[in-house]
Amino acid sequence: MDAFETVIFEKKDDIAHITLNRPKVLNVYNIQMRDELYQILGAIKDDSEVRVVILKGAGDKAFCAGADLSEFLTAPSPTIARQVRWERDVWGLFLSLPQPVIAALHGYVLGDGIEMALCCDLRIASQDAQFGTPEVGLGIIPAAGATQTLPRTVGRSKALEMLFTGHRLNAEEAYRTGLVNRVVSRDKLLPTVEGIARKILSYNQTAVKSAKQAITRGLDLTLNEGLELEKRLASSLLSLRCFN
Ligand code: COA
């Protein structure tokens, strides 16, 4: 795979590490980052050697402070800037990954940053993390899934409060609302995330992927349909284990 400019991609011991790498501008998401992530996520999706994915941000100040507003200002209009972003469904690709994806979140986690984190399966935050959706204040709304993923994660009222008022959650509030799984000190962030990744690696990978599928696909189904899905996945896992 080519070298990337806005993202670092490394594969180590069955773990894919993706690092958003524009630290001077708080890792804001631009068109080039969109294209590079699209290429990387597509490769990970089909790579049976990758069993867990870790997503993090470079630098001290931010996981990602949102969309690159300088691109909004240079585009003929904000609508065209948005249109360009939709040409590649990075968010759909994130959500379709069969492997568990863990986000390591520090500093500013705003706009596209929180939306990317919401596409991950587990979110671990450091104490300095701040979470927000500033879009409505800019006259737009989130368009990388947050109007759907945020209320499903923190509940309708908290999601609306964040959108209507731009209220940023600190790490403790994020933990209380269920936005993040754990809060740790900054120096423990990556060790904690890597520890979780290693724990997942120690389990049967088909069982891990089936559990992810059952829960993530099941949330879009009725309870009865979800139970059917669980039954199908459980019996196919059982038959695989009987033959191995
Ligand atoms: N797009 C483009 N550049 C951005 C950016 C964005 N969304 N957010 C920050 N930057 C750049 C700044 O312009 C600055 O660059 P410079 O050093 O060349 O001037 C650099 O990142 C550092 O940001 P700065 O504002 O100096 O840091 P801060 O700690 O004082 O404030 C924020 C941090 C996140 C509160 C502030 O940068 C901010 O509000 N950014 C916009 C966030 C936003 O609205 N995102 C959603 C867009 S949909």
XYZ file of C-alpha atoms and ligand atoms in Angstrom:
292
model
C 0.000 0.000 0.000
C 1.268 3.533 -0.784
C 2.608 5.796 1.935
C -0.039 8.191 3.192
C 0.242 11.856 4.104
C -2.621 12.392 6.518
C -2.845 8.961 8.128
C -0.291 6.486 9.449
C -1.195 2.860 8.826
C 0.714 0.059 10.536
C 0.038 -3.655 10.972
C 1.611 -5.258 14.041
C 0.802 -8.669 15.531
C -2.611 -8.972 13.813
C -3.604 -5.449 14.919
C -4.103 -2.622 12.407
C -3.150 0.757 13.863
C -4.641 3.788 12.122
C -3.331 7.163 13.303
C -4.916 10.400 12.077
C -1.803 12.405 11.374
C -2.326 16.150 10.940
C -1.364 17.176 14.478
C -0.565 20.816 13.580
C -4.233 21.323 12.703
C -5.639 19.019 15.395
C -6.015 16.103 12.935
C -8.948 17.737 11.174
C -10.590 15.641 8.479
C -9.954 16.810 4.928
C -10.572 15.322 1.504
C -7.146 13.714 1.403
C -7.742 12.064 4.780
C -11.102 10.845 3.469
C -9.405 9.257 0.428
C -6.616 7.709 2.482
C -8.965 6.302 5.119
C -11.165 4.891 2.368
C -8.201 3.035 0.890
C -6.959 1.802 4.288
C -10.363 0.662 5.575
C -11.086 -1.142 2.289
C -7.811 -3.043 2.617
C -8.453 -3.892 6.299
C -11.941 -5.183 5.559
C -10.537 -7.855 3.234
C -7.437 -8.666 5.267
C -7.940 -11.869 7.242
C -4.672 -11.233 9.100
C -6.129 -8.120 10.755
C -8.119 -9.218 13.789
C -8.495 -5.921 15.677
C -8.291 -2.283 14.570
C -7.101 0.623 16.745
C -7.888 4.197 15.715
C -6.079 7.124 17.349
C -4.898 10.679 16.751
C -1.318 11.999 16.553
C -0.064 14.835 18.760
C -0.968 16.039 22.238
C -4.041 18.153 21.629
C -6.629 16.197 19.711
C -7.981 12.946 18.406
C -9.705 15.014 15.687
C -11.232 18.512 15.893
C -13.735 17.901 13.082
C -13.917 18.755 9.415
C -11.209 20.935 7.903
C -12.984 24.277 7.835
C -10.415 25.715 5.419
C -11.823 23.374 2.749
C -15.308 24.655 3.487
C -14.062 28.185 2.911
C -12.300 27.396 -0.400
C -15.120 25.300 -1.877
C -17.628 27.149 -4.089
C -20.211 26.550 -1.334
C -20.593 24.536 1.895
C -23.063 22.335 -0.001
C -20.409 21.457 -2.584
C -17.872 20.872 0.193
C -20.318 18.413 1.766
C -21.090 16.776 -1.586
C -17.399 16.023 -2.106
C -17.272 14.307 1.276
C -20.224 12.057 0.370
C -18.552 10.742 -2.766
C -16.815 8.118 -0.700
C -18.715 6.390 2.069
C -15.928 6.225 4.643
C -18.455 6.001 7.493
C -20.340 3.105 5.892
C -17.005 1.356 5.408
C -16.078 1.922 9.066
C -19.401 0.466 10.220
C -19.084 -2.527 7.896
C -15.703 -3.719 9.193
C -16.074 -7.287 10.534
C -13.217 -6.826 13.025
C -13.616 -5.041 16.387
C -12.538 -1.396 16.147
C -11.309 0.430 19.261
C -10.923 4.217 19.400
C -8.285 5.817 21.653
C -9.618 9.320 22.307
C -7.729 12.273 23.730
C -8.067 16.051 23.651
C -10.584 17.480 21.187
C -13.036 14.954 19.773
C -15.306 17.246 17.769
C -17.520 17.079 14.683
C -16.188 14.398 12.321
C -13.940 13.312 15.212
C -16.843 12.268 17.444
C -18.605 10.815 14.393
C -15.587 8.642 13.573
C -15.388 7.548 17.222
C -19.083 6.615 17.104
C -18.375 4.303 14.143
C -15.998 2.337 16.409
C -17.090 -0.530 18.647
C -15.273 0.509 21.820
C -14.225 4.000 22.878
C -11.577 4.586 25.516
C -10.932 8.197 26.539
C -8.194 9.949 28.427
C -9.163 12.396 31.189
C -8.448 15.411 28.952
C -10.906 14.374 26.216
C -13.718 16.768 25.218
C -16.586 15.671 23.006
C -18.781 17.956 20.935
C -20.838 18.478 17.806
C -20.353 22.132 16.764
C -22.102 21.754 13.387
C -25.453 23.411 14.166
C -23.574 26.471 15.410
C -21.956 26.600 11.956
C -25.344 26.441 10.210
C -25.043 22.793 9.150
C -25.823 19.443 10.757
C -23.559 16.427 11.258
C -23.373 14.329 8.104
C -21.080 11.498 9.068
C -23.741 9.658 10.990
C -23.913 11.505 14.329
C -27.604 12.383 14.089
C -28.199 8.621 14.154
C -25.240 7.172 16.043
C -25.104 9.780 18.843
C -28.708 9.365 20.110
C -28.345 5.579 19.842
C -25.328 5.865 22.137
C -26.070 8.696 24.603
C -29.877 8.890 24.253
C -32.144 11.349 22.465
C -32.092 14.177 25.004
C -28.339 14.352 25.503
C -27.758 14.146 21.745
C -30.218 16.970 21.099
C -28.685 19.079 23.874
C -25.244 18.635 22.313
C -26.534 19.610 18.860
C -28.768 22.489 19.971
C -26.301 24.130 22.343
C -22.846 22.962 21.250
C -22.375 21.703 24.835
C -19.132 19.740 25.057
C -18.954 16.707 27.309
C -15.841 16.203 29.378
C -14.500 12.676 29.783
C -16.452 11.984 32.997
C -19.753 13.102 31.452
C -18.933 11.064 28.369
C -18.453 8.034 30.590
C -21.714 8.674 32.501
C -23.718 8.956 29.284
C -22.219 5.770 27.851
C -20.354 7.588 25.082
C -17.079 6.005 26.203
C -16.393 2.643 27.820
C -13.582 3.785 30.104
C -11.683 6.902 31.146
C -7.994 6.588 31.950
C -5.075 8.946 32.496
C -3.357 10.183 29.339
C -0.285 7.991 29.853
C -2.479 4.889 30.221
C -4.578 5.522 27.096
C -2.623 3.502 24.545
C -1.557 0.748 26.968
C -5.230 0.292 27.960
C -6.405 0.158 24.348
C -3.631 -2.247 23.391
C -4.447 -4.414 26.422
C -8.077 -4.664 25.291
C -6.913 -5.497 21.769
C -4.668 -8.298 23.074
C -7.526 -9.693 25.168
C -9.702 -9.822 22.031
C -6.863 -11.507 20.108
C -6.768 -14.269 22.725
C -10.366 -15.270 21.854
C -11.647 -17.323 18.936
C -11.894 -14.847 16.062
C -15.017 -16.317 14.485
C -16.758 -16.020 17.858
C -15.595 -12.389 18.154
C -16.834 -11.514 14.652
C -20.141 -13.330 15.228
C -20.691 -11.425 18.479
C -20.030 -8.133 16.668
C -22.422 -9.053 13.873
C -25.150 -10.221 16.251
C -25.066 -7.013 18.261
C -24.484 -4.433 15.536
C -26.885 -5.924 12.969
C -29.343 -6.891 15.680
C -29.759 -3.293 16.846
C -31.418 -2.465 13.513
C -33.884 -5.372 13.795
C -36.983 -6.158 15.835
C -36.360 -8.335 18.894
C -37.731 -11.426 17.131
C -35.632 -10.842 14.028
C -32.615 -10.231 16.244
C -33.179 -13.481 18.098
C -33.385 -15.296 14.746
C -30.096 -13.695 13.713
C -28.501 -14.783 16.984
C -29.773 -18.339 16.497
C -28.337 -18.514 12.960
C -24.963 -17.126 14.011
C -24.775 -19.336 17.120
C -25.574 -22.512 15.200
C -23.162 -21.755 12.383
C -20.448 -21.122 14.977
C -21.323 -24.378 16.732
C -21.159 -26.374 13.495
C -17.789 -24.818 12.643
C -16.448 -25.772 16.077
C -17.805 -29.341 15.759
C -15.857 -29.797 12.522
C -12.602 -28.297 13.834
N -10.377 23.204 10.410
C -9.192 23.685 10.021
N -8.209 24.048 10.871
C -8.476 23.913 12.182
C -9.706 23.425 12.677
C -10.683 23.057 11.718
N -11.864 22.533 12.093
N -9.662 23.403 14.030
C -8.459 23.871 14.383
N -7.740 24.172 13.270
C -6.366 24.698 13.215
C -6.300 26.137 13.676
O -6.609 27.007 12.598
C -4.858 26.256 14.119
O -4.028 26.374 12.997
P -2.863 27.524 12.987
O -1.927 27.112 14.104
O -2.251 27.373 11.618
O -3.528 28.801 13.246
C -4.588 24.870 14.728
O -5.567 23.996 14.165
C -4.709 24.839 16.232
O -5.994 25.315 16.580
P -6.245 26.476 17.661
O -7.590 27.071 17.407
O -5.069 27.412 17.704
O -6.249 25.599 18.995
P -7.016 25.933 20.346
O -6.557 24.929 21.334
O -6.907 27.365 20.696
O -8.591 25.648 20.016
C -10.451 24.364 19.146
C -8.995 24.362 19.660
C -10.766 22.937 18.687
C -11.415 24.770 20.288
C -10.585 25.375 17.999
O -9.502 25.154 17.087
C -11.875 25.228 17.243
O -12.930 25.633 17.729
N -11.806 24.609 16.024
C -12.982 24.400 15.198
C -13.682 23.134 15.617
C -14.898 22.879 14.771
O -15.786 23.697 14.646
N -14.936 21.662 14.189
C -16.081 21.166 13.479
C -16.126 21.552 12.075
S -17.589 20.853 11.319
